[in-house]
PDB file of C-alpha atoms in Angstrom:
ATOM      1  CA  MET K   1     -18.899  16.786 -35.693  1.00 42.00           C
ATOM      2  CA  GLU K   2     -15.202  17.601 -36.586  1.00 44.00           C
ATOM      3  CA  SER K   3     -14.678  20.018 -33.713  1.00 45.00           C
ATOM      4  CA  ASN K   4     -16.204  17.472 -31.451  1.00 49.00           C
ATOM      5  CA  LEU K   5     -13.736  14.696 -32.435  1.00 50.00           C
ATOM      6  CA  SER K   6     -10.871  17.134 -32.442  1.00 58.00           C
ATOM      7  CA  THR K   7     -11.410  17.336 -28.589  1.00 71.00           C
ATOM      8  CA  ARG K   8     -11.670  13.218 -28.145  1.00 83.00           C
ATOM      9  CA  PHE K   9      -9.629  10.463 -28.614  1.00 86.00           C
ATOM     10  CA  ILE K  10     -10.374   6.972 -30.242  1.00 85.00           C
ATOM     11  CA  LEU K  11      -9.317   4.173 -27.903  1.00 85.00           C
ATOM     12  CA  VAL K  12      -8.329   0.933 -30.404  1.00 81.00           C
ATOM     13  CA  GLY K  13      -9.759  -1.403 -27.580  1.00 76.00           C
ATOM     14  CA  LEU K  14      -8.205  -4.865 -26.853  1.00 76.00           C
ATOM     15  CA  PHE K  15     -10.027  -7.026 -29.303  1.00 72.00           C
ATOM     16  CA  GLY K  16      -9.574  -4.820 -32.530  1.00 66.00           C
ATOM     17  CA  ASP K  17     -10.926  -6.542 -35.787  1.00 66.00           C
ATOM     18  CA  THR K  18     -10.252  -9.935 -34.360  1.00 70.00           C
ATOM     19  CA  LYS K  19     -12.954 -12.648 -35.529  1.00 74.00           C
ATOM     20  CA  HIS K  20     -13.120 -13.825 -31.932  1.00 75.00           C
ATOM     21  CA  ALA K  21     -14.134 -10.666 -30.601  1.00 78.00           C
ATOM     22  CA  THR K  22     -17.205 -11.773 -28.971  1.00 83.00           C
ATOM     23  CA  LEU K  23     -15.460 -14.803 -27.058  1.00 86.00           C
ATOM     24  CA  LEU K  24     -12.549 -12.411 -26.040  1.00 83.00           C
ATOM     25  CA  TYR K  25     -14.990  -9.938 -24.900  1.00 86.00           C
ATOM     26  CA  THR K  26     -17.090 -12.679 -22.772  1.00 89.00           C
ATOM     27  CA  VAL K  27     -13.844 -13.838 -21.293  1.00 89.00           C
ATOM     28  CA  THR K  28     -12.840 -10.332 -20.332  1.00 88.00           C
ATOM     29  CA  PHE K  29     -16.041  -9.595 -18.663  1.00 91.00           C
ATOM     30  CA  ILE K  30     -15.873 -13.027 -16.757  1.00 93.00           C
ATOM     31  CA  ILE K  31     -12.333 -12.146 -15.421  1.00 92.00           C
ATOM     32  CA  PHE K  32     -13.437  -8.685 -14.710  1.00 92.00           C
ATOM     33  CA  LEU K  33     -16.161 -10.003 -12.301  1.00 93.00           C
ATOM     34  CA  MET K  34     -14.128 -12.359 -10.842  1.00 92.00           C
ATOM     35  CA  ALA K  35     -11.376  -9.606  -9.958  1.00 92.00           C
ATOM     36  CA  LEU K  36     -14.328  -7.548  -8.682  1.00 92.00           C
ATOM     37  CA  ALA K  37     -15.655 -10.565  -6.453  1.00 91.00           C
ATOM     38  CA  GLY K  38     -12.313 -11.983  -5.368  1.00 89.00           C
ATOM     39  CA  ASN K  39     -11.016  -8.680  -4.100  1.00 92.00           C
ATOM     40  CA  ALA K  40     -14.203  -7.400  -2.571  1.00 92.00           C
ATOM     41  CA  LEU K  41     -14.193 -10.767  -0.795  1.00 88.00           C
ATOM     42  CA  LEU K  42     -10.640 -10.756   0.411  1.00 88.00           C
ATOM     43  CA  ILE K  43     -11.447  -7.087   1.947  1.00 90.00           C
ATOM     44  CA  LEU K  44     -14.416  -8.335   3.622  1.00 87.00           C
ATOM     45  CA  LEU K  45     -12.685 -11.344   5.114  1.00 86.00           C
ATOM     46  CA  ILE K  46      -9.785  -9.387   6.511  1.00 87.00           C
ATOM     47  CA  HIS K  47     -11.903  -6.814   7.942  1.00 85.00           C
ATOM     48  CA  SER K  48     -14.554  -9.139   9.516  1.00 83.00           C
ATOM     49  CA  GLU K  49     -11.905 -11.587  10.921  1.00 80.00           C
ATOM     50  CA  PRO K  50     -10.319 -10.879  14.108  1.00 78.00           C
ATOM     51  CA  ARG K  51      -7.302 -13.036  13.737  1.00 81.00           C
ATOM     52  CA  LEU K  52      -6.382 -11.231  10.382  1.00 80.00           C
ATOM     53  CA  TRP K  53      -6.336  -7.747  12.097  1.00 83.00           C
ATOM     54  CA  THR K  54      -2.485  -7.603  11.497  1.00 86.00           C
ATOM     55  CA  PRO K  55      -0.205  -5.467   9.514  1.00 88.00           C
ATOM     56  CA  MET K  56       0.415  -8.110   6.880  1.00 85.00           C
ATOM     57  CA  TYR K  57      -3.210  -8.612   6.367  1.00 87.00           C
ATOM     58  CA  SER K  58      -3.917  -4.763   6.419  1.00 91.00           C
ATOM     59  CA  PHE K  59      -1.185  -4.507   3.507  1.00 91.00           C
ATOM     60  CA  ILE K  60      -3.235  -7.176   1.447  1.00 89.00           C
ATOM     61  CA  SER K  61      -6.583  -5.543   2.150  1.00 91.00           C
ATOM     62  CA  GLN K  62      -5.108  -2.435   0.554  1.00 93.00           C
ATOM     63  CA  LEU K  63      -3.496  -4.199  -2.232  1.00 91.00           C
ATOM     64  CA  SER K  64      -6.883  -5.876  -2.946  1.00 91.00           C
ATOM     65  CA  LEU K  65      -8.398  -2.297  -2.808  1.00 94.00           C
ATOM     66  CA  MET K  66      -5.748  -0.978  -5.105  1.00 93.00           C
ATOM     67  CA  ASP K  67      -6.558  -3.756  -7.603  1.00 91.00           C
ATOM     68  CA  LEU K  68     -10.374  -3.466  -7.205  1.00 92.00           C
ATOM     69  CA  MET K  69      -9.873   0.381  -8.441  1.00 93.00           C
ATOM     70  CA  TYR K  70      -7.369  -0.423 -10.921  1.00 88.00           C
ATOM     71  CA  ILE K  71      -9.410  -2.754 -13.053  1.00 92.00           C
ATOM     72  CA  SER K  72     -12.447  -0.290 -12.384  1.00 92.00           C
ATOM     73  CA  VAL K  73     -10.643   2.553 -13.899  1.00 91.00           C
ATOM     74  CA  THR K  74      -9.698   0.752 -16.985  1.00 89.00           C
ATOM     75  CA  VAL K  75     -11.885  -2.224 -17.935  1.00 90.00           C
ATOM     76  CA  PRO K  76     -15.524  -0.934 -17.681  1.00 91.00           C
ATOM     77  CA  LYS K  77     -14.904   1.642 -20.328  1.00 89.00           C
ATOM     78  CA  MET K  78     -13.489  -0.705 -22.861  1.00 88.00           C
ATOM     79  CA  LEU K  79     -16.341  -3.177 -22.239  1.00 89.00           C
ATOM     80  CA  VAL K  80     -19.168  -0.643 -22.758  1.00 89.00           C
ATOM     81  CA  ALA K  81     -17.323   0.696 -25.885  1.00 86.00           C
ATOM     82  CA  GLN K  82     -17.433  -2.852 -27.169  1.00 83.00           C
ATOM     83  CA  VAL K  83     -21.016  -3.181 -26.831  1.00 85.00           C
ATOM     84  CA  THR K  84     -22.059   0.501 -27.829  1.00 86.00           C
ATOM     85  CA  GLY K  85     -19.441   0.944 -30.710  1.00 81.00           C
ATOM     86  CA  ASP K  86     -18.344   4.402 -29.368  1.00 84.00           C
ATOM     87  CA  HIS K  87     -14.706   4.020 -28.736  1.00 84.00           C
ATOM     88  CA  THR K  88     -14.197   7.625 -28.100  1.00 88.00           C
ATOM     89  CA  ILE K  89     -12.985   9.469 -24.829  1.00 89.00           C
ATOM     90  CA  SER K  90     -13.081  13.148 -24.281  1.00 89.00           C
ATOM     91  CA  MET K  91      -9.730  14.680 -23.083  1.00 88.00           C
ATOM     92  CA  ALA K  92     -11.013  15.187 -19.442  1.00 89.00           C
ATOM     93  CA  ASP K  93     -11.848  11.767 -19.164  1.00 91.00           C
ATOM     94  CA  CYS K  94      -8.608  10.512 -20.632  1.00 90.00           C
ATOM     95  CA  GLY K  95      -6.880  12.702 -18.297  1.00 91.00           C
ATOM     96  CA  ILE K  96      -9.034  11.585 -15.212  1.00 93.00           C
ATOM     97  CA  GLN K  97      -8.151   7.952 -16.143  1.00 93.00           C
ATOM     98  CA  MET K  98      -4.481   8.417 -16.704  1.00 92.00           C
ATOM     99  CA  PHE K  99      -4.338  10.265 -13.347  1.00 94.00           C
ATOM    100  CA  PHE K 100      -6.246   7.311 -11.425  1.00 94.00           C
ATOM    101  CA  TYR K 101      -4.018   4.431 -13.311  1.00 89.00           C
ATOM    102  CA  LEU K 102      -0.528   6.256 -12.443  1.00 90.00           C
ATOM    103  CA  THR K 103      -1.794   6.928  -8.845  1.00 93.00           C
ATOM    104  CA  LEU K 104      -2.992   3.167  -8.519  1.00 93.00           C
ATOM    105  CA  ALA K 105       0.155   1.900 -10.169  1.00 88.00           C
ATOM    106  CA  GLY K 106       2.661   3.948  -8.248  1.00 88.00           C
ATOM    107  CA  ALA K 107       0.659   3.257  -4.959  1.00 93.00           C
ATOM    108  CA  GLU K 108       1.094  -0.556  -5.563  1.00 89.00           C
ATOM    109  CA  PHE K 109       4.792  -0.296  -6.345  1.00 87.00           C
ATOM    110  CA  PHE K 110       5.477   1.230  -2.726  1.00 91.00           C
ATOM    111  CA  LEU K 111       3.093  -0.965  -1.390  1.00 92.00           C
ATOM    112  CA  LEU K 112       4.510  -4.238  -2.387  1.00 88.00           C
ATOM    113  CA  SER K 113       7.880  -2.940  -0.936  1.00 90.00           C
ATOM    114  CA  ALA K 114       6.370  -2.234   2.362  1.00 91.00           C
ATOM    115  CA  MET K 115       4.729  -5.806   2.673  1.00 89.00           C
ATOM    116  CA  ALA K 116       8.195  -7.220   1.700  1.00 88.00           C
ATOM    117  CA  TYR K 117       9.779  -5.208   4.667  1.00 89.00           C
ATOM    118  CA  ASP K 118       6.898  -6.499   6.812  1.00 90.00           C
ATOM    119  CA  ARG K 119       7.634 -10.239   5.895  1.00 86.00           C
ATOM    120  CA  TYR K 120      11.486  -9.314   6.884  1.00 88.00           C
ATOM    121  CA  ALA K 121      10.615  -7.744  10.201  1.00 89.00           C
ATOM    122  CA  ALA K 122       8.332 -10.911  11.040  1.00 86.00           C
ATOM    123  CA  ILE K 123      10.691 -13.432  10.074  1.00 84.00           C
ATOM    124  CA  CYS K 124      14.267 -11.890  10.562  1.00 84.00           C
ATOM    125  CA  ARG K 125      13.442  -9.760  13.635  1.00 86.00           C
ATOM    126  CA  PRO K 126      10.501 -11.376  15.451  1.00 85.00           C
ATOM    127  CA  LEU K 127      11.349 -10.282  18.685  1.00 86.00           C
ATOM    128  CA  HIS K 128      11.276  -6.485  17.683  1.00 87.00           C
ATOM    129  CA  TYR K 129       8.321  -6.935  15.085  1.00 87.00           C
ATOM    130  CA  PRO K 130       5.928  -5.310  17.541  1.00 88.00           C
ATOM    131  CA  LEU K 131       8.063  -2.116  17.552  1.00 87.00           C
ATOM    132  CA  LEU K 132       9.269  -2.208  13.793  1.00 86.00           C
ATOM    133  CA  MET K 133       5.831  -3.148  12.373  1.00 88.00           C
ATOM    134  CA  ASN K 134       2.860  -2.016  14.761  1.00 86.00           C
ATOM    135  CA  GLN K 135      -0.337  -0.430  13.566  1.00 85.00           C
ATOM    136  CA  ARG K 136       0.757   2.942  13.600  1.00 89.00           C
ATOM    137  CA  VAL K 137       3.845   2.165  11.365  1.00 91.00           C
ATOM    138  CA  CYS K 138       1.618   0.305   9.168  1.00 92.00           C
ATOM    139  CA  ARG K 139      -0.985   3.184   8.595  1.00 92.00           C
ATOM    140  CA  LEU K 140       2.010   5.521   8.249  1.00 94.00           C
ATOM    141  CA  LEU K 141       3.518   3.158   5.217  1.00 94.00           C
ATOM    142  CA  VAL K 142      -0.050   2.768   3.729  1.00 95.00           C
ATOM    143  CA  SER K 143      -0.525   6.640   3.957  1.00 95.00           C
ATOM    144  CA  GLY K 144       3.123   7.032   2.332  1.00 94.00           C
ATOM    145  CA  CYS K 145       2.158   4.560  -0.392  1.00 94.00           C
ATOM    146  CA  TRP K 146      -0.857   6.351  -1.386  1.00 95.00           C
ATOM    147  CA  LEU K 147       0.866   9.759  -1.176  1.00 95.00           C
ATOM    148  CA  LEU K 148       3.634   8.670  -3.436  1.00 92.00           C
ATOM    149  CA  GLY K 149       1.363   7.477  -5.947  1.00 92.00           C
ATOM    150  CA  THR K 150      -0.872  10.264  -5.869  1.00 94.00           C
ATOM    151  CA  LEU K 151       2.305  12.574  -6.560  1.00 92.00           C
ATOM    152  CA  ASP K 152       3.184  10.244  -9.530  1.00 88.00           C
ATOM    153  CA  GLY K 153      -0.252  10.985 -11.018  1.00 90.00           C
ATOM    154  CA  LEU K 154       0.043  14.754 -10.377  1.00 91.00           C
ATOM    155  CA  LEU K 155       3.358  14.952 -12.008  1.00 88.00           C
ATOM    156  CA  LEU K 156       2.834  13.083 -14.986  1.00 87.00           C
ATOM    157  CA  THR K 157      -0.832  13.534 -15.969  1.00 90.00           C
ATOM    158  CA  PRO K 158      -0.833  17.364 -16.625  1.00 90.00           C
ATOM    159  CA  ILE K 159       2.419  17.431 -18.768  1.00 86.00           C
ATOM    160  CA  THR K 160       1.205  14.506 -20.806  1.00 86.00           C
ATOM    161  CA  MET K 161      -2.090  15.948 -21.566  1.00 87.00           C
ATOM    162  CA  SER K 162      -0.344  19.659 -22.229  1.00 85.00           C
ATOM    163  CA  PHE K 163       1.188  18.214 -25.482  1.00 83.00           C
ATOM    164  CA  PRO K 164      -0.377  19.320 -28.861  1.00 83.00           C
ATOM    165  CA  PHE K 165      -1.781  16.251 -30.649  1.00 80.00           C
ATOM    166  CA  CYS K 166      -1.817  15.486 -34.264  1.00 75.00           C
ATOM    167  CA  GLU K 167      -4.932  15.003 -36.216  1.00 66.00           C
ATOM    168  CA  SER K 168      -4.887  11.429 -35.759  1.00 71.00           C
ATOM    169  CA  ARG K 169      -6.248  10.783 -32.478  1.00 79.00           C
ATOM    170  CA  LYS K 170      -6.417   7.022 -32.327  1.00 83.00           C
ATOM    171  CA  ILE K 171      -4.931   5.681 -28.987  1.00 82.00           C
ATOM    172  CA  LEU K 172      -3.014   1.964 -29.812  1.00 80.00           C
ATOM    173  CA  SER K 173      -4.460   0.762 -26.419  1.00 82.00           C
ATOM    174  CA  PHE K 174      -7.802   0.279 -24.387  1.00 84.00           C
ATOM    175  CA  PHE K 175      -7.253   2.992 -22.111  1.00 87.00           C
ATOM    176  CA  CYS K 176      -5.378   6.263 -21.811  1.00 87.00           C
ATOM    177  CA  GLU K 177      -2.019   5.141 -21.331  1.00 84.00           C
ATOM    178  CA  ALA K 178       0.938   7.820 -21.442  1.00 82.00           C
ATOM    179  CA  PRO K 179       3.119   5.916 -23.744  1.00 80.00           C
ATOM    180  CA  ALA K 180       0.510   5.376 -26.097  1.00 81.00           C
ATOM    181  CA  LEU K 181      -0.933   8.796 -25.938  1.00 84.00           C
ATOM    182  CA  LEU K 182       2.705  10.644 -26.525  1.00 81.00           C
ATOM    183  CA  LYS K 183       2.889   8.715 -29.780  1.00 82.00           C
ATOM    184  CA  LEU K 184       0.210  10.964 -30.976  1.00 82.00           C
ATOM    185  CA  SER K 185       2.015  14.281 -30.011  1.00 82.00           C
ATOM    186  CA  CYS K 186       3.012  16.769 -32.665  1.00 81.00           C
ATOM    187  CA  SER K 187       5.827  18.005 -30.740  1.00 80.00           C
ATOM    188  CA  ASP K 188       9.239  16.675 -29.921  1.00 78.00           C
ATOM    189  CA  VAL K 189       8.628  14.514 -26.483  1.00 79.00           C
ATOM    190  CA  SER K 190      11.967  13.047 -26.121  1.00 78.00           C
ATOM    191  CA  LEU K 191      12.997  15.165 -23.064  1.00 80.00           C
ATOM    192  CA  TYR K 192       9.716  14.356 -21.385  1.00 80.00           C
ATOM    193  CA  GLN K 193      10.091  10.615 -22.314  1.00 76.00           C
ATOM    194  CA  LEU K 194      13.510  10.697 -20.718  1.00 79.00           C
ATOM    195  CA  LEU K 195      11.929  12.433 -17.509  1.00 80.00           C
ATOM    196  CA  MET K 196       9.372   9.688 -17.447  1.00 76.00           C
ATOM    197  CA  TYR K 197      11.939   7.178 -17.789  1.00 77.00           C
ATOM    198  CA  LEU K 198      13.794   8.407 -15.014  1.00 79.00           C
ATOM    199  CA  CYS K 199      10.695   8.775 -12.937  1.00 78.00           C
ATOM    200  CA  CYS K 200       9.824   5.193 -13.775  1.00 76.00           C
ATOM    201  CA  VAL K 201      13.460   4.093 -12.838  1.00 76.00           C
ATOM    202  CA  LEU K 202      13.127   5.738  -9.389  1.00 78.00           C
ATOM    203  CA  MET K 203       9.632   4.407  -8.804  1.00 78.00           C
ATOM    204  CA  LEU K 204      10.780   0.753  -9.596  1.00 78.00           C
ATOM    205  CA  LEU K 205      14.340   0.955  -8.218  1.00 78.00           C
ATOM    206  CA  VAL K 206      13.592   1.895  -4.649  1.00 81.00           C
ATOM    207  CA  PRO K 207      10.852  -0.721  -4.116  1.00 83.00           C
ATOM    208  CA  SER K 208      12.967  -3.094  -5.951  1.00 80.00           C
ATOM    209  CA  LEU K 209      16.076  -2.702  -3.877  1.00 84.00           C
ATOM    210  CA  VAL K 210      13.633  -2.736  -0.622  1.00 85.00           C
ATOM    211  CA  ILE K 211      12.056  -6.014  -1.930  1.00 84.00           C
ATOM    212  CA  SER K 212      15.395  -7.934  -3.107  1.00 82.00           C
ATOM    213  CA  SER K 213      17.195  -6.874   0.226  1.00 85.00           C
ATOM    214  CA  SER K 214      14.379  -7.930   2.236  1.00 85.00           C
ATOM    215  CA  TYR K 215      14.158 -11.206   0.532  1.00 83.00           C
ATOM    216  CA  THR K 216      17.963 -11.714   0.408  1.00 83.00           C
ATOM    217  CA  LEU K 217      17.925 -11.538   4.106  1.00 85.00           C
ATOM    218  CA  ILE K 218      14.917 -13.667   4.320  1.00 83.00           C
ATOM    219  CA  LEU K 219      16.400 -16.501   2.240  1.00 80.00           C
ATOM    220  CA  LEU K 220      19.708 -16.304   4.136  1.00 82.00           C
ATOM    221  CA  LEU K 221      17.860 -16.763   7.606  1.00 80.00           C
ATOM    222  CA  VAL K 222      15.908 -19.414   6.021  1.00 76.00           C
ATOM    223  CA  HIS K 223      18.964 -21.281   4.794  1.00 73.00           C
ATOM    224  CA  ARG K 224      20.600 -21.102   8.417  1.00 76.00           C
ATOM    225  CA  THR K 225      17.446 -22.432   9.681  1.00 68.00           C
ATOM    226  CA  SER K 226      17.681 -26.039  11.222  1.00 60.00           C
ATOM    227  CA  SER K 227      14.106 -26.372  11.428  1.00 65.00           C
ATOM    228  CA  SER K 228      12.284 -27.793   8.273  1.00 68.00           C
ATOM    229  CA  GLU K 229       8.885 -26.521   9.616  1.00 67.00           C
ATOM    230  CA  GLY K 230      10.147 -22.917  10.210  1.00 62.00           C
ATOM    231  CA  ARG K 231      11.701 -23.263   6.898  1.00 66.00           C
ATOM    232  CA  ARG K 232       8.417 -24.181   5.064  1.00 69.00           C
ATOM    233  CA  LYS K 233       6.445 -21.813   6.714  1.00 66.00           C
ATOM    234  CA  ALA K 234       8.800 -18.922   5.911  1.00 65.00           C
ATOM    235  CA  LEU K 235       9.013 -19.895   2.256  1.00 68.00           C
ATOM    236  CA  ALA K 236       5.330 -20.321   1.971  1.00 67.00           C
ATOM    237  CA  THR K 237       4.643 -16.912   3.321  1.00 63.00           C
ATOM    238  CA  CYS K 238       7.144 -15.285   1.218  1.00 70.00           C
ATOM    239  CA  SER K 239       6.520 -17.147  -2.067  1.00 72.00           C
ATOM    240  CA  SER K 240       2.939 -15.597  -2.480  1.00 68.00           C
ATOM    241  CA  HIS K 241       4.338 -12.124  -2.228  1.00 69.00           C
ATOM    242  CA  MET K 242       7.254 -12.953  -4.681  1.00 74.00           C
ATOM    243  CA  THR K 243       4.801 -14.300  -7.150  1.00 73.00           C
ATOM    244  CA  VAL K 244       2.733 -10.926  -7.127  1.00 73.00           C
ATOM    245  CA  VAL K 245       5.917  -8.698  -7.203  1.00 75.00           C
ATOM    246  CA  LEU K 246       7.322 -10.673 -10.229  1.00 76.00           C
ATOM    247  CA  LEU K 247       3.982 -10.548 -12.030  1.00 74.00           C
ATOM    248  CA  PHE K 248       3.448  -6.786 -11.592  1.00 71.00           C
ATOM    249  CA  PHE K 249       6.983  -5.603 -11.642  1.00 72.00           C
ATOM    250  CA  GLY K 250       7.823  -7.574 -15.028  1.00 74.00           C
ATOM    251  CA  ALA K 251       4.890  -5.975 -16.948  1.00 70.00           C
ATOM    252  CA  ALA K 252       5.835  -2.708 -15.687  1.00 71.00           C
ATOM    253  CA  VAL K 253       9.419  -2.897 -16.635  1.00 71.00           C
ATOM    254  CA  TYR K 254       8.382  -4.241 -20.078  1.00 70.00           C
ATOM    255  CA  THR K 255       5.944  -1.263 -20.839  1.00 67.00           C
ATOM    256  CA  TYR K 256       7.644   1.709 -19.293  1.00 66.00           C
ATOM    257  CA  MET K 257      11.534   0.925 -19.179  1.00 65.00           C
ATOM    258  CA  LEU K 258      12.291  -1.266 -22.124  1.00 65.00           C
ATOM    259  CA  PRO K 259      13.238   0.846 -25.437  1.00 64.00           C
ATOM    260  CA  SER K 260      10.166   1.121 -27.770  1.00 62.00           C
ATOM    261  CA  SER K 261      12.120  -0.318 -30.658  1.00 60.00           C
ATOM    262  CA  TYR K 262      12.238  -3.741 -28.550  1.00 59.00           C
ATOM    263  CA  HIS K 263       8.321  -4.265 -28.570  1.00 60.00           C
ATOM    264  CA  THR K 264       5.512  -3.588 -30.947  1.00 67.00           C
ATOM    265  CA  ALA K 265       2.186  -1.594 -30.126  1.00 64.00           C
ATOM    266  CA  GLN K 266       0.182  -4.754 -29.806  1.00 70.00           C
ATOM    267  CA  GLN K 267       2.647  -6.238 -27.602  1.00 70.00           C
ATOM    268  CA  ASP K 268       2.392  -3.103 -25.481  1.00 71.00           C
ATOM    269  CA  VAL K 269      -1.450  -3.795 -25.412  1.00 75.00           C
ATOM    270  CA  MET K 270      -0.848  -7.368 -24.258  1.00 76.00           C
ATOM    271  CA  ALA K 271       1.400  -6.113 -21.714  1.00 74.00           C
ATOM    272  CA  SER K 272      -1.104  -3.533 -20.544  1.00 77.00           C
ATOM    273  CA  ALA K 273      -3.848  -6.005 -20.437  1.00 79.00           C
ATOM    274  CA  PHE K 274      -1.738  -8.260 -18.340  1.00 78.00           C
ATOM    275  CA  TYR K 275      -1.066  -5.958 -15.445  1.00 75.00           C
ATOM    276  CA  THR K 276      -4.451  -4.440 -15.614  1.00 82.00           C
ATOM    277  CA  ILE K 277      -6.868  -7.249 -16.236  1.00 85.00           C
ATOM    278  CA  LEU K 278      -4.805 -10.497 -15.135  1.00 83.00           C
ATOM    279  CA  THR K 279      -2.889  -9.177 -12.069  1.00 83.00           C
ATOM    280  CA  PRO K 280      -5.992  -7.991 -10.184  1.00 87.00           C
ATOM    281  CA  VAL K 281      -7.750 -11.505 -10.475  1.00 87.00           C
ATOM    282  CA  LEU K 282      -4.228 -13.361  -9.792  1.00 82.00           C
ATOM    283  CA  ASN K 283      -3.664 -11.522  -6.629  1.00 81.00           C
ATOM    284  CA  PRO K 284      -6.674 -12.596  -4.466  1.00 81.00           C
ATOM    285  CA  LEU K 285      -6.129 -16.126  -5.687  1.00 80.00           C
ATOM    286  CA  ILE K 286      -2.593 -16.341  -4.892  1.00 78.00           C
ATOM    287  CA  TYR K 287      -3.180 -14.720  -1.176  1.00 73.00           C
ATOM    288  CA  SER K 288      -6.375 -16.987  -0.480  1.00 71.00           C
ATOM    289  CA  LEU K 289      -5.509 -20.286  -1.715  1.00 64.00           C
ATOM    290  CA  ARG K 290      -2.226 -20.638  -0.397  1.00 65.00           C
ATOM    291  CA  ASN K 291      -3.038 -18.872   2.749  1.00 71.00           C
ATOM    292  CA  LYS K 292      -4.584 -21.128   5.748  1.00 74.00           C
ATOM    293  CA  ASP K 293      -5.699 -18.048   7.633  1.00 72.00           C
ATOM    294  CA  VAL K 294      -7.605 -16.766   4.918  1.00 76.00           C
ATOM    295  CA  MET K 295      -9.238 -20.008   3.870  1.00 74.00           C
ATOM    296  CA  ALA K 296     -10.061 -20.468   7.545  1.00 75.00           C
ATOM    297  CA  ALA K 297     -11.877 -17.199   7.699  1.00 75.00           C
ATOM    298  CA  LEU K 298     -13.588 -17.992   4.674  1.00 73.00           C
ATOM    299  CA  ARG K 299     -15.006 -21.316   5.894  1.00 76.00           C
ATOM    300  CA  SER K 300     -15.928 -19.639   9.087  1.00 75.00           C
ATOM    301  CA  LEU K 301     -17.674 -16.762   7.071  1.00 70.00           C
ATOM    302  CA  VAL K 302     -19.387 -19.406   5.305  1.00 73.00           C
ATOM    303  CA  GLU K 303     -20.396 -21.358   8.116  1.00 69.00           C
ATOM    304  CA  SER K 304     -21.910 -18.480  10.080  1.00 65.00           C
ATOM    305  CA  ARG K 305     -24.002 -17.535   7.041  1.00 60.00           C
ATOM    306  CA  GLY K 306     -25.179 -20.989   7.082  1.00 54.00           C
ATOM    307  CA  HIS K 307     -26.090 -21.153  10.609  1.00 48.00           C
ATOM    308  CA  LEU K 308     -27.897 -17.705  10.349  1.00 48.00           C
ATOM    309  CA  ARG K 309     -29.724 -19.090   7.449  1.00 55.00           C
ATOM    310  CA  TRP K 310     -30.810 -22.209   9.381  1.00 47.00           C
ATOM    311  CA  VAL K 311     -31.803 -19.963  12.636  1.00 44.00           C
ATOM    312  CA  VAL K 312     -34.030 -17.877  10.373  1.00 45.00           C
ATOM    313  CA  ARG K 313     -35.662 -20.776   8.732  1.00 53.00           C
ATOM    314  CA  GLY K 314     -36.125 -22.222  12.074  1.00 50.00           C
ATOM    315  CA  ALA K 315     -37.729 -19.045  13.605  1.00 48.00           C
TER     316      ALA K 315
END
């Protein structure tokens, strides 16, 4: 039994010893189902509606796919552990979970910057948009985002899991997150923490520069636009994306770039819950409720299903 525990970690979980664990579990489970349904529906709408077959919606469908996978990597294990009482996770499963969350988080950082560039090309360079952002360029950017995310996972996961760990195997998180895991190491990890910090700076700095530059140019153009209708459309299109960027990047900067002395373990868990649980459920709401094309596609899908049901009953 002891040798078995020495090869496993214990995930503290999100609920801890709180008196309201059942209520929090129910809320988390509902949010998880909403995230799955919302992102899956958005992907279905984009792929089934021809008017949404554009680069912008291709990026949104990829964002929904990443969010769908992201929440599926971390939350189910936590929910099952809360029911069964088994909060342990093997080193292999821990490494796999870490690889996928690093890959998906890294890919999403770069995808958000690609989406910002797409909005810049559409609003600031409309005549050149078919050349700057066609389906081929879109596919290359999406592939590049996945590749860079995978490199992030392949770089950090093996190094993190190679450190010797002390007798205490209790991870102060609800999934195998690198910063929480490094706190259990018996060896000096300061050099690796510096490497991880620089890696995160690079992963955040490059997308941040692209995003900030794109939206600065867009806002300057909008400011010079005399048409109030054109200004309204441009701001409506960009505001959804800017909201998602602030939510995701803000939580990532707090967790990975802010010195550990500025936040407690409990605050880290809350920040992790924000970008792993809340962000995936907010993204489809942000991109659907504020998007006329998506809402029109949803109405069309509902009407077509209703018409098909009426035809079947009539037959």
